[in-house]
Tab-separated table of C-alpha atoms in Angstrom:
chain	number	residue	atom	x	y	z
A	217	GLY	CA	120.362	104.338	87.427
A	218	ALA	CA	118.200	103.323	90.370
A	219	GLY	CA	118.214	105.546	93.395
A	220	VAL	CA	117.643	104.551	97.006
A	221	SER	CA	114.547	102.415	97.224
A	222	GLN	CA	112.414	102.095	100.331
A	223	SER	CA	109.462	99.861	101.046
A	224	PRO	CA	106.710	100.024	101.901
A	225	SER	CA	105.856	103.596	100.937
A	226	ASN	CA	103.165	103.723	103.573
A	227	LYS	CA	102.514	101.547	106.573
A	228	VAL	CA	99.579	101.765	108.922
A	229	THR	CA	99.594	99.498	111.924
A	230	GLU	CA	98.101	99.156	115.354
A	231	LYS	CA	99.892	100.152	118.486
A	232	GLY	CA	101.879	97.280	119.911
A	233	LYS	CA	102.611	95.565	116.611
A	234	ASP	CA	106.092	95.128	115.188
A	235	VAL	CA	107.035	96.706	111.857
A	236	GLU	CA	109.891	96.222	109.418
A	237	LEU	CA	111.027	98.901	107.034
A	238	ARG	CA	113.310	98.096	104.152
A	239	CYS	CA	115.978	100.116	102.383
A	240	ASP	CA	117.787	99.189	99.191
A	241	PRO	CA	120.704	101.594	98.709
A	242	ILE	CA	122.296	102.717	95.486
A	243	SER	CA	124.474	99.941	94.133
A	244	GLY	CA	128.080	100.344	95.247
A	245	HIS	CA	127.295	102.659	98.129
A	246	THR	CA	128.987	101.328	101.240
A	247	ALA	CA	127.492	103.791	103.697
A	248	LEU	CA	123.827	103.642	104.680
A	249	TYR	CA	121.888	105.877	107.061
A	250	TRP	CA	118.464	105.854	108.649
A	251	TYR	CA	116.710	109.054	109.662
A	252	ARG	CA	113.308	109.850	111.089
A	253	GLN	CA	111.314	112.888	110.090
A	254	SER	CA	108.519	113.887	112.415
A	255	LEU	CA	106.152	116.780	111.850
A	256	GLY	CA	107.891	119.999	112.758
A	257	GLN	CA	110.977	118.193	114.023
A	258	GLY	CA	113.248	118.111	111.014
A	259	LEU	CA	115.376	115.068	110.350
A	260	GLU	CA	116.638	113.018	113.231
A	261	PHE	CA	119.583	110.656	112.722
A	262	LEU	CA	118.976	107.085	113.839
A	263	ILE	CA	121.813	104.806	112.723
A	264	TYR	CA	124.747	104.621	110.317
A	265	PHE	CA	126.108	101.516	108.608
A	266	GLN	CA	129.473	101.132	106.955
A	267	GLY	CA	129.241	97.842	105.156
A	268	ASN	CA	127.374	95.507	107.485
A	269	SER	CA	128.641	97.155	110.656
A	270	ALA	CA	126.918	99.950	112.518
A	271	PRO	CA	129.629	102.182	114.007
A	272	ASP	CA	127.067	104.726	115.130
A	273	LYS	CA	123.737	103.688	116.619
A	274	SER	CA	123.500	106.707	118.853
A	275	GLY	CA	120.276	107.991	117.354
A	276	LEU	CA	118.110	104.943	118.020
A	277	PRO	CA	115.519	106.292	120.467
A	278	SER	CA	114.937	103.110	122.468
A	279	ASP	CA	115.694	99.415	122.558
A	280	ARG	CA	112.486	98.827	120.603
A	281	PHE	CA	114.394	100.051	117.563
A	282	SER	CA	116.962	97.899	115.810
A	283	ALA	CA	118.485	97.704	112.365
A	284	GLU	CA	120.600	95.350	110.407
A	285	ARG	CA	122.302	95.300	107.061
A	286	THR	CA	123.254	92.216	105.123
A	287	GLY	CA	125.589	91.686	102.198
A	288	GLY	CA	126.639	95.298	102.411
A	289	SER	CA	123.406	96.163	100.689
A	290	VAL	CA	119.824	95.946	101.924
A	291	SER	CA	119.012	97.228	105.387
A	292	THR	CA	115.997	96.594	107.577
A	293	LEU	CA	114.851	98.865	110.370
A	294	THR	CA	112.646	97.071	112.892
A	295	ILE	CA	110.427	98.724	115.448
A	296	GLN	CA	108.996	96.413	118.075
A	297	ARG	CA	105.855	97.053	120.102
A	298	THR	CA	105.129	100.250	118.194
A	299	GLN	CA	103.866	103.326	120.001
A	300	GLN	CA	101.958	106.279	118.617
A	301	GLU	CA	105.001	108.501	118.980
A	302	ASP	CA	106.781	106.265	116.451
A	303	SER	CA	104.551	107.730	113.727
A	304	ALA	CA	106.852	109.541	111.315
A	305	VAL	CA	108.466	109.307	107.922
A	306	TYR	CA	111.498	107.044	108.033
A	307	LEU	CA	114.128	108.013	105.499
A	308	CYS	CA	117.044	105.994	104.298
A	309	ALA	CA	120.107	107.450	102.609
A	310	SER	CA	123.273	106.034	101.122
A	311	SER	CA	126.601	107.433	100.046
A	312	ILE	CA	129.633	106.129	98.202
A	313	GLY	CA	131.682	106.105	101.382
A	314	GLY	CA	131.305	107.198	104.953
A	315	THR	CA	133.540	110.221	104.589
A	316	SER	CA	132.104	113.576	105.426
A	317	ASN	CA	132.397	115.138	101.996
A	318	GLN	CA	130.218	112.569	100.264
A	319	PRO	CA	126.634	113.713	99.759
A	320	GLN	CA	123.959	111.373	100.978
A	321	HIS	CA	121.284	110.338	98.524
A	322	PHE	CA	117.866	109.783	100.004
A	323	GLY	CA	114.963	107.499	99.245
A	324	ASP	CA	111.334	108.589	99.220
A	325	GLY	CA	110.799	107.348	102.747
A	326	THR	CA	108.283	105.138	104.489
A	327	ARG	CA	105.378	106.953	106.097
A	328	LEU	CA	104.550	105.041	109.265
A	329	SER	CA	101.270	105.647	111.044
A	330	ILE	CA	100.545	103.991	114.364
A	331	LEU	CA	96.866	103.866	115.270
B	76	ALA	CA	128.031	119.152	119.817
B	77	GLN	CA	126.875	120.596	116.557
B	78	LYS	CA	123.719	122.394	115.662
B	79	VAL	CA	122.055	123.864	112.590
B	80	THR	CA	119.461	126.596	112.918
B	81	GLN	CA	117.033	127.601	110.208
B	82	ALA	CA	115.122	130.390	111.865
B	83	GLN	CA	112.576	130.803	109.069
B	84	THR	CA	109.902	128.162	109.432
B	85	GLU	CA	107.921	129.222	106.402
B	86	ILE	CA	108.355	131.814	103.658
B	87	SER	CA	105.743	132.805	101.096
B	88	VAL	CA	106.663	134.719	97.966
B	89	VAL	CA	105.121	135.495	94.630
B	90	GLU	CA	106.670	134.095	91.502
B	91	LYS	CA	109.693	136.018	90.194
B	92	GLU	CA	110.589	137.389	93.596
B	93	ASP	CA	114.047	136.686	94.987
B	94	VAL	CA	114.161	134.831	98.288
B	95	THR	CA	116.945	134.032	100.756
B	96	LEU	CA	116.840	131.101	103.136
B	97	ASP	CA	118.990	131.510	106.216
B	98	CYS	CA	121.174	128.870	107.822
B	99	VAL	CA	123.345	129.333	110.895
B	100	TYR	CA	125.460	126.530	112.295
B	101	GLU	CA	127.505	125.685	115.360
B	102	THR	CA	130.411	123.307	115.517
B	103	ARG	CA	133.642	122.956	117.458
B	104	ASP	CA	135.431	121.397	114.503
B	105	THR	CA	137.557	123.502	112.212
B	106	THR	CA	136.935	121.243	109.246
B	107	TYR	CA	133.400	120.476	108.231
B	108	TYR	CA	131.010	120.311	105.315
B	109	LEU	CA	127.767	122.127	104.764
B	110	PHE	CA	124.941	120.917	102.581
B	111	TRP	CA	121.599	122.085	101.287
B	112	TYR	CA	118.837	119.660	100.410
B	113	LYS	CA	115.447	120.266	98.810
B	114	GLN	CA	112.388	118.226	99.772
B	115	PRO	CA	109.543	118.769	97.293
B	116	PRO	CA	105.991	117.631	98.101
B	117	SER	CA	106.828	114.197	96.685
B	118	GLY	CA	109.007	113.689	99.772
B	119	GLU	CA	112.393	112.722	98.392
B	120	LEU	CA	115.318	114.767	99.654
B	121	VAL	CA	117.347	116.095	96.755
B	122	PHE	CA	120.978	117.064	97.234
B	123	LEU	CA	121.672	120.623	96.035
B	124	ILE	CA	125.156	121.636	97.132
B	125	ARG	CA	128.125	120.753	99.323
B	126	ARG	CA	130.580	123.309	100.664
B	127	ASN	CA	133.701	122.635	102.720
B	128	SER	CA	134.816	124.911	105.489
B	129	PHE	CA	138.013	125.907	103.718
B	130	ASP	CA	136.266	127.285	100.697
B	131	GLU	CA	134.418	130.518	101.315
B	132	GLN	CA	133.929	131.319	97.688
B	133	ASN	CA	130.310	131.902	96.898
B	134	GLU	CA	128.694	129.650	94.362
B	135	ILE	CA	126.084	130.227	91.726
B	136	SER	CA	124.191	127.575	89.841
B	137	GLY	CA	121.547	128.979	87.551
B	138	ARG	CA	118.976	130.741	89.714
B	139	TYR	CA	120.509	129.338	92.902
B	140	SER	CA	123.337	130.948	94.810
B	141	TRP	CA	124.938	130.266	98.147
B	142	ASN	CA	126.722	132.657	100.474
B	143	PHE	CA	129.094	131.055	102.975
B	144	GLN	CA	130.357	133.360	105.720
B	145	LYS	CA	132.610	131.560	108.153
B	146	SER	CA	132.913	134.644	110.351
B	147	THR	CA	129.194	134.542	111.109
B	148	SER	CA	128.802	130.747	110.773
B	149	SER	CA	126.193	131.180	108.096
B	150	PHE	CA	125.480	129.424	104.838
B	151	ASN	CA	122.564	131.203	103.217
B	152	PHE	CA	120.771	130.132	100.072
B	153	THR	CA	119.221	132.548	97.593
B	154	ILE	CA	116.795	131.713	94.822
B	155	THR	CA	116.570	134.408	92.174
B	156	ALA	CA	113.365	134.904	90.192
B	157	SER	CA	111.552	132.179	92.111
B	158	GLN	CA	109.208	129.785	90.335
B	159	VAL	CA	106.277	127.713	91.538
B	160	VAL	CA	108.400	124.567	91.129
B	161	ASP	CA	110.728	125.921	93.805
B	162	SER	CA	108.023	125.305	96.395
B	163	ALA	CA	109.491	122.790	98.801
B	164	VAL	CA	111.044	122.404	102.211
B	165	TYR	CA	114.723	123.270	102.181
B	166	PHE	CA	117.129	121.779	104.686
B	167	CYS	CA	120.570	122.971	105.632
B	168	ALA	CA	122.897	120.328	107.104
B	169	LEU	CA	126.337	120.090	108.679
B	170	ARG	CA	128.783	117.239	108.768
B	171	ASN	CA	132.062	117.278	110.684
B	172	LEU	CA	135.224	115.695	109.416
B	173	SER	CA	135.836	113.871	112.678
B	174	GLY	CA	134.155	110.756	113.961
B	175	TYR	CA	131.600	108.990	111.862
B	176	SER	CA	130.387	112.320	110.679
B	177	THR	CA	126.659	111.925	110.432
B	178	LEU	CA	124.596	114.768	109.046
B	179	THR	CA	123.017	117.218	111.452
B	180	PHE	CA	120.016	118.868	109.856
B	181	GLY	CA	118.222	122.093	110.563
B	182	LYS	CA	114.456	121.900	110.954
B	183	GLY	CA	113.902	123.137	107.444
B	184	THR	CA	112.291	126.151	105.823
B	185	MET	CA	109.104	125.660	103.860
B	186	LEU	CA	109.088	127.860	100.777
B	187	LEU	CA	105.766	128.557	99.095
B	188	VAL	CA	105.917	130.244	95.716
B	189	SER	CA	102.571	131.331	94.390
B	190	PRO	CA	101.826	132.283	90.784
């Protein structure tokens, strides 16, 4: 009974580098979400996938952020030319469907630190 | 627009005390879902409860209870006889029925239970 798996757990990189964060949702979950958790800011929605499509990308903070999902399963969040303000914990969640009554199940997150 | 407010940033109690975490929400939708999540120091968000807007019956699960008051747009969470293991950040979240219904989170309340 694997839960949502995220890798890496921690990532430290220099400003200006690109980073890729990976999320492996619970098997059978068609909906996948990315959130960002910054200190004192709560959770901020980034993007929602239903299958391989992203009907809602409204939370992506800039065009340096992109995400894709393949095979209705694994998703990758890419941040290009990282900035110090990108430092945060990036959380991935999945749910059985995209309907509003389905609880989202979260991974442990990737802690990203930009030097 | 929707919004979730958790006015208590941090609460400290001594073990065995009862504690209530407040959550107030705003939404224009008449149908919506409310959630509580727990984030222990390990970082993973753990789903605790879901409540739909049509069901104002209070719920009790062991030492946890939830009080949903539609008239005041509140969904408060009470832990009875708190334990050290309850120490965590607790998030209240709202999800509308309409649209792609992403979760809107409050900023969280950090609960510290000391022995």
